[in-house]
Coordinates of C-alpha atoms and ligand atoms in Angstrom, one line a residue:
X172 CA -0.2 0.1 -0.3
X173 CA 1.4 3.4 -0.9
X174 CA 1.1 6.5 1.2
X175 CA -1.6 7.9 -0.6
X176 CA -3.5 4.8 0.3
X177 CA -5.6 5.8 3.6
X178 CA -8.9 3.9 4.9
X179 CA -10.2 4.5 8.0
X180 CA -13.8 3.6 9.0
X181 CA -15.1 7.2 8.5
X182 CA -13.1 8.6 5.1
X183 CA -12.0 6.0 2.5
X184 CA -9.6 7.5 0.1
X185 CA -7.4 5.5 -2.7
X186 CA -5.6 7.4 -5.1
X187 CA -2.4 5.8 -5.7
X188 CA 0.8 7.4 -7.5
X189 CA 0.0 6.2 -11.0
X190 CA -3.3 8.0 -11.1
X191 CA -1.8 11.5 -10.7
X192 CA 0.4 10.4 -13.8
X193 CA -2.7 9.5 -16.0
X194 CA -4.5 13.4 -14.9
X195 CA -1.4 14.8 -16.3
X196 CA -1.6 12.6 -19.3
X197 CA -5.2 13.7 -20.1
X198 CA -4.1 17.3 -19.6
X199 CA -1.7 16.9 -22.3
X200 CA -4.1 14.9 -24.6
X201 CA -7.0 16.7 -24.2
X202 CA -6.2 19.5 -27.0
X203 CA -6.0 16.4 -29.4
X204 CA -9.2 15.0 -28.7
X205 CA -13.1 16.0 -30.1
X206 CA -15.0 14.5 -27.9
X207 CA -15.1 13.1 -24.3
X208 CA -16.7 9.7 -23.4
X209 CA -17.0 9.5 -19.7
X210 CA -18.1 5.7 -18.5
X211 CA -20.1 5.9 -15.5
X212 CA -21.6 3.1 -13.4
X213 CA -25.4 3.3 -13.5
X214 CA -25.7 2.2 -10.0
X215 CA -23.9 5.2 -8.9
X216 CA -24.0 7.9 -11.6
X217 CA -23.1 10.8 -9.3
X218 CA -20.5 9.1 -7.3
X219 CA -18.7 7.6 -10.4
X220 CA -18.6 10.9 -12.1
X221 CA -14.4 12.2 -11.3
X222 CA -14.5 16.1 -10.8
X223 CA -11.1 16.2 -11.6
X224 CA -11.7 14.9 -15.2
X225 CA -14.7 17.2 -15.5
X226 CA -12.1 19.8 -14.6
X227 CA -9.7 18.5 -17.3
X228 CA -12.1 17.8 -20.1
X229 CA -14.5 21.0 -19.5
X230 CA -15.0 23.0 -22.9
X231 CA -14.9 19.7 -25.0
X232 CA -18.6 18.2 -26.2
X233 CA -19.5 15.3 -23.2
X234 CA -21.0 11.9 -24.0
X235 CA -22.0 10.2 -20.6
X236 CA -22.4 6.6 -21.1
X237 CA -24.1 4.6 -18.2
X238 CA -22.5 1.2 -18.1
X239 CA -23.6 -2.1 -16.2
X240 CA -27.2 -0.9 -16.7
X241 CA -27.5 -4.4 -16.5
X242 CA -27.2 -4.2 -12.4
X243 CA -29.1 -1.0 -12.4
X244 CA -32.5 -0.3 -11.5
X245 CA -34.1 0.3 -15.1
X246 CA -36.4 3.2 -13.8
X247 CA -33.7 5.3 -11.8
X248 CA -31.2 4.6 -14.5
X249 CA -33.7 6.4 -17.3
X250 CA -34.0 9.2 -15.0
X251 CA -30.5 9.6 -14.9
X252 CA -30.5 9.6 -18.6
X253 CA -33.1 12.1 -18.7
X254 CA -30.9 14.0 -15.6
X255 CA -27.9 14.4 -17.9
X256 CA -29.3 15.2 -20.9
X257 CA -30.9 18.5 -19.0
X258 CA -27.7 19.6 -18.4
X259 CA -27.0 19.5 -22.3
X260 CA -24.8 16.5 -22.7
X261 CA -25.5 13.7 -24.3
X262 CA -26.2 10.3 -22.3
X263 CA -27.0 6.8 -22.9
X264 CA -27.3 3.6 -20.9
X265 CA -25.4 0.9 -22.0
X266 CA -24.3 -2.9 -20.6
X267 CA -20.8 -3.7 -22.2
X268 CA -20.7 -7.0 -21.4
X269 CA -23.6 -8.2 -23.6
X270 CA -23.4 -8.8 -27.6
X271 CA -24.5 -5.7 -29.0
X272 CA -25.0 -3.8 -25.6
X273 CA -23.4 -0.7 -27.1
X274 CA -25.1 -0.1 -30.1
X275 CA -26.3 3.5 -30.4
X276 CA -22.8 4.8 -29.2
X277 CA -21.3 6.0 -32.7
X278 CA -24.7 7.8 -33.3
X279 CA -24.7 9.6 -29.8
X280 CA -20.8 10.8 -30.4
X281 CA -21.6 11.9 -34.0
X282 CA -25.1 13.8 -32.3
X283 CA -22.6 15.6 -30.0
X284 CA -20.3 16.5 -32.7
X285 CA -22.8 17.7 -34.8
X286 CA -21.4 21.4 -34.8
X287 CA -18.0 20.2 -35.4
X288 CA -18.9 17.8 -38.3
X289 CA -21.1 20.8 -40.2
X290 CA -18.1 22.8 -39.9
X291 CA -15.7 20.2 -41.3
X292 CA -17.9 19.6 -44.1
X293 CA -18.3 23.0 -45.2
X294 CA -14.5 23.1 -45.3
X295 CA -14.4 19.8 -47.5
X296 CA -13.0 18.1 -44.7
X297 CA -16.2 15.6 -44.0
X298 CA -13.9 12.3 -43.7
X299 CA -11.7 13.6 -41.2
X300 CA -11.0 11.6 -37.9
X301 CA -12.6 12.1 -35.0
X302 CA -10.8 11.3 -31.8
X303 CA -12.7 10.6 -28.6
X304 CA -11.0 10.2 -25.3
X305 CA -12.6 7.4 -23.1
X306 CA -12.4 8.0 -19.2
X307 CA -13.8 6.7 -16.3
X308 CA -13.1 5.2 -12.9
X309 CA -11.2 2.2 -12.2
X310 CA -13.6 -0.8 -13.1
X311 CA -16.3 0.8 -14.2
X312 CA -16.2 -1.5 -17.4
X313 CA -14.0 0.5 -19.6
X314 CA -12.0 -2.0 -21.5
X315 CA -14.9 -3.9 -22.1
X316 CA -16.9 -1.3 -23.1
X317 CA -14.2 -0.2 -25.7
X318 CA -13.8 -4.2 -26.8
X319 CA -17.4 -4.3 -27.5
X320 CA -17.2 -0.9 -29.5
X321 CA -14.2 -1.7 -31.5
X322 CA -15.7 -5.1 -32.0
X323 CA -12.4 -6.9 -30.8
X324 CA -9.8 -7.2 -27.9
X325 CA -8.6 -3.9 -28.3
X326 CA -8.1 -3.0 -24.7
X327 CA -6.6 -5.1 -21.7
X328 CA -9.8 -6.0 -19.3
X329 CA -9.1 -7.1 -15.4
X330 CA -11.2 -7.7 -12.3
X331 CA -8.8 -5.3 -10.5
X332 CA -9.0 -1.8 -10.3
X333 CA -6.1 0.0 -11.8
X334 CA -5.2 -2.7 -14.6
X335 CA -5.3 -0.4 -17.5
X336 CA -1.8 1.1 -18.1
X337 CA -0.7 4.1 -19.9
X338 CA -3.0 6.0 -22.7
X339 CA -3.6 4.1 -25.8
X340 CA -5.0 4.9 -29.3
X341 CA -7.2 2.7 -30.6
X342 CA -8.0 2.9 -34.1
X343 CA -12.1 1.8 -35.2
X344 CA -12.2 2.7 -38.4
X345 CA -11.0 5.5 -41.2
X346 CA -12.9 8.4 -39.3
X347 CA -13.1 7.0 -35.7
X348 CA -10.1 6.7 -33.2
X349 CA -10.6 6.0 -29.3
X350 CA -7.7 7.0 -26.7
X351 CA -7.9 4.7 -23.9
X352 CA -6.8 6.0 -20.6
X353 CA -6.2 4.3 -17.4
X354 CA -9.0 4.6 -14.4
X355 CA -8.6 6.9 -12.3
X356 CA -10.1 8.4 -9.0
X357 CA -9.5 11.9 -7.3
X358 CA -7.4 12.5 -4.3
X359 CA -10.2 13.4 -1.6
X360 CA -13.6 12.6 -1.8
X361 CA -15.5 15.4 -0.3
X362 CA -18.8 13.6 0.5
X363 CA -17.9 10.3 2.7
X364 CA -21.0 8.9 1.2
X365 CA -18.9 9.1 -2.3
X366 CA -15.8 6.8 -1.3
X367 CA -18.7 4.3 0.2
X368 CA -20.5 4.0 -2.9
X369 CA -17.2 3.6 -5.1
X370 CA -15.9 1.1 -2.4
X371 CA -19.4 -1.0 -2.8
X372 CA -18.8 -1.5 -6.4
X373 CA -15.6 -2.6 -6.8
X374 CA -13.5 0.5 -7.7
X375 CA -11.7 1.0 -4.6
X376 CA -8.9 -1.7 -4.1
X377 CA -10.4 -3.9 -1.8
X378 CA -7.2 -4.7 0.0
X379 CA -7.3 -1.6 1.9
X380 CA -10.9 -1.8 2.8
X381 CA -12.6 -3.0 6.1
X382 CA -15.3 -5.5 4.6
X383 CA -17.4 -5.7 7.7
X384 CA -17.6 -2.0 8.0
X385 CA -18.3 -1.7 4.2
X386 CA -20.9 -4.7 4.0
X387 CA -22.9 -2.9 7.1
X388 CA -23.1 0.4 5.5
X389 CA -24.1 -1.3 2.4
X390 CA -27.1 -2.7 4.4
X391 CA -28.0 0.6 5.5
X392 CA -27.9 2.2 2.1
X393 CA -30.0 -0.7 1.0
X394 CA -32.6 -1.1 3.9
X395 CA -35.0 1.5 2.4
X396 CA -35.4 1.2 -1.2
X397 CA -34.0 -2.2 -1.8
X398 CA -34.6 -3.5 1.9
X399 CA -36.7 -6.2 0.5
X400 CA -33.7 -7.8 -1.5
X401 CA -32.1 -8.2 1.6
X402 CA -35.1 -10.1 3.4
X403 CA -35.6 -12.6 0.4
X404 CA -32.1 -13.8 -0.5
X405 CA -30.8 -14.0 3.1
X406 CA -34.3 -14.5 5.1
X407 CA -33.7 -11.9 7.7
X408 CA -36.2 -9.4 8.7
X409 CA -35.6 -5.8 8.4
X410 CA -37.7 -3.2 11.2
X411 CA -37.9 -0.1 9.9
X412 CA -35.4 2.6 12.0
X413 CA -36.3 5.9 13.4
X414 CA -33.8 6.0 15.9
X415 CA -31.2 8.0 14.0
X416 CA -27.6 7.4 12.7
X417 CA -26.4 5.2 15.6
X418 CA -29.1 2.8 15.7
X419 CA -28.7 2.3 12.2
X420 CA -25.5 1.0 12.5
X421 CA -26.3 -1.4 15.2
X422 CA -29.3 -2.7 13.1
X423 CA -27.0 -3.1 10.0
X424 CA -24.6 -5.0 12.2
X425 CA -27.2 -7.4 13.5
X426 CA -28.7 -8.1 10.0
X427 CA -24.8 -8.7 9.1
X428 CA -25.0 -11.6 12.0
X429 CA -27.9 -12.5 10.7
X430 CA -26.6 -13.0 7.4
X431 CA -23.5 -14.8 8.7
X432 CA -25.8 -17.2 10.6
X433 CA -28.4 -17.6 7.6
X434 CA -25.1 -18.6 5.4
X435 CA -23.5 -20.9 8.2
X436 CA -20.4 -18.8 8.4
X437 CA -19.1 -19.9 11.4
X438 CA -15.6 -19.5 13.2
X439 CA -14.0 -22.3 15.7
X440 CA -16.6 -22.6 18.5
X441 CA -19.7 -21.5 16.3
X442 CA -18.8 -17.9 16.4
X443 CA -20.4 -16.0 13.9
X444 CA -17.9 -15.3 11.0
X445 CA -19.1 -11.9 9.8
X446 CA -16.0 -11.0 7.7
X447 CA -17.2 -14.1 5.4
X448 CA -20.6 -12.9 5.6
X449 CA -19.6 -9.6 4.5
X450 CA -17.6 -10.9 1.6
X451 CA -21.0 -12.8 0.3
X452 CA -23.2 -9.8 0.6
X453 CA -20.6 -7.4 -1.4
X454 CA -20.2 -10.5 -4.3
X455 CA -23.8 -11.1 -4.3
X456 CA -24.7 -7.0 -4.7
X457 CA -21.7 -6.7 -7.3
X458 CA -22.7 -9.6 -9.3
X459 CA -26.5 -8.5 -9.6
X460 CA -27.4 -11.5 -7.1
X461 CA -29.5 -9.0 -5.1
X462 CA -31.2 -8.2 -8.1
X463 CA -31.0 -4.4 -9.9
X464 CA -30.1 -2.0 -7.7
X465 CA -29.0 1.7 -8.0
X466 CA -27.8 3.6 -4.9
X467 CA -28.2 7.2 -6.0
X468 CA -31.3 8.8 -7.4
X469 CA -31.2 12.0 -9.1
X470 CA -33.0 15.2 -7.4
X471 CA -35.1 16.2 -10.6
Ligands
G4P15 P1 -12.0 -1.5 -16.2 O1 -11.5 -1.4 -17.6 O2 -12.9 0.1 -16.1 O3 -11.3 -1.1 -15.2 O4 -13.1 -2.7 -16.1 P2 -13.3 -3.8 -17.0 O5 -13.6 -3.7 -18.8 O6 -12.1 -4.5 -16.6 O7 -14.4 -4.5 -16.4 C1 -14.7 -4.2 -14.7 C2 -15.4 -5.9 -14.7 O8 -16.7 -5.1 -14.7 C3 -15.5 -7.1 -15.5 O9 -15.8 -8.0 -14.4 C4 -16.4 -6.9 -16.3 O10 -16.6 -8.0 -16.8 C5 -17.6 -6.2 -15.4 N1 -18.7 -5.4 -16.8 C6 -17.9 -4.6 -17.3 N2 -19.1 -4.1 -18.6 C7 -20.2 -5.0 -17.4 C8 -21.6 -4.3 -17.7 O11 -22.1 -3.9 -18.7 N3 -22.3 -5.4 -16.9 C9 -21.9 -6.2 -16.1 N4 -22.9 -6.7 -15.7 N5 -20.5 -6.4 -15.9 C10 -19.5 -5.6 -16.5 P3 -14.8 -9.3 -13.8 O12 -15.6 -9.5 -12.5 O13 -13.4 -8.4 -13.6 O14 -14.4 -10.3 -14.7 P4 -15.2 -11.0 -15.7 O15 -16.9 -11.2 -15.0 O16 -15.8 -10.5 -17.0 O17 -15.0 -12.2 -15.6

């Protein structure tokens, strides 16, 4: 773990040195691209929106791609798409993992660049290359998206945050080139909930996280809108909480213990293994076994 990897129960932070390097590379390359395609996680569209990337890419046409739509609540995803479009940017939801799951992206890029393409046509440069910078946080599915979009294994994929290394240009056809960039976070999450959401979906290196605390936070987060899913999958009973945050946390830990009991997660001497239960819960959430869940809802 590097010095910049900090974790405690209240504030999650993970910003290893290679991410600073990537930010610098992006700052250098931004002038060479026509459009920015930022991949977000459809389950946490706001928390997966990197403010540093927003800063560097401001002024370029933007297309937001809400990936892993298959894992997100479809009604909420539709609201998020409307939210980003209302802000004047392009937005569409995709499931990169599925065959044909990224259809519509090429058209969406062209829509975002309509003015540029028009200007080029007037100058007789209609076939000139369109260069798109593809950016996103670690584990958002950027490599899977690029491979799906390019129709070949163009980008290196992996299940550990931070696997894509260095910038690379990928030529899709005569007129479209993608710049693949490594997944990055930002130095400080102002809102602790952002760090939690990023940890829930696996964008923070799991090795620096306390999985039991994380699982308890996930239980708290899911208890309202998606409480039934927890009850159904683990046979636990959630009681509505009216007594404030401290009680909330206590109840979440009790549910984690119930999950350990239901899943026979036991240590020697029949003590409950809540660490193992936490692992089950996080895996179930990340793989969609708890159903399609979105943890953030747009205000409009
Ligand atoms: P990255 O480059 O942004 O770091 O992400 P990458 O493409 O490596 O994808 C990270 C994980 O997310 C992979 O799972 C990948 O399969 C999964 N993924 C990508 N897009 C989607 C999607 O649209 N829906 C779903 N459900 N999953 C998606 P993994 O566990 O690392 O590998 P595996 O499951 O492919 O074996």
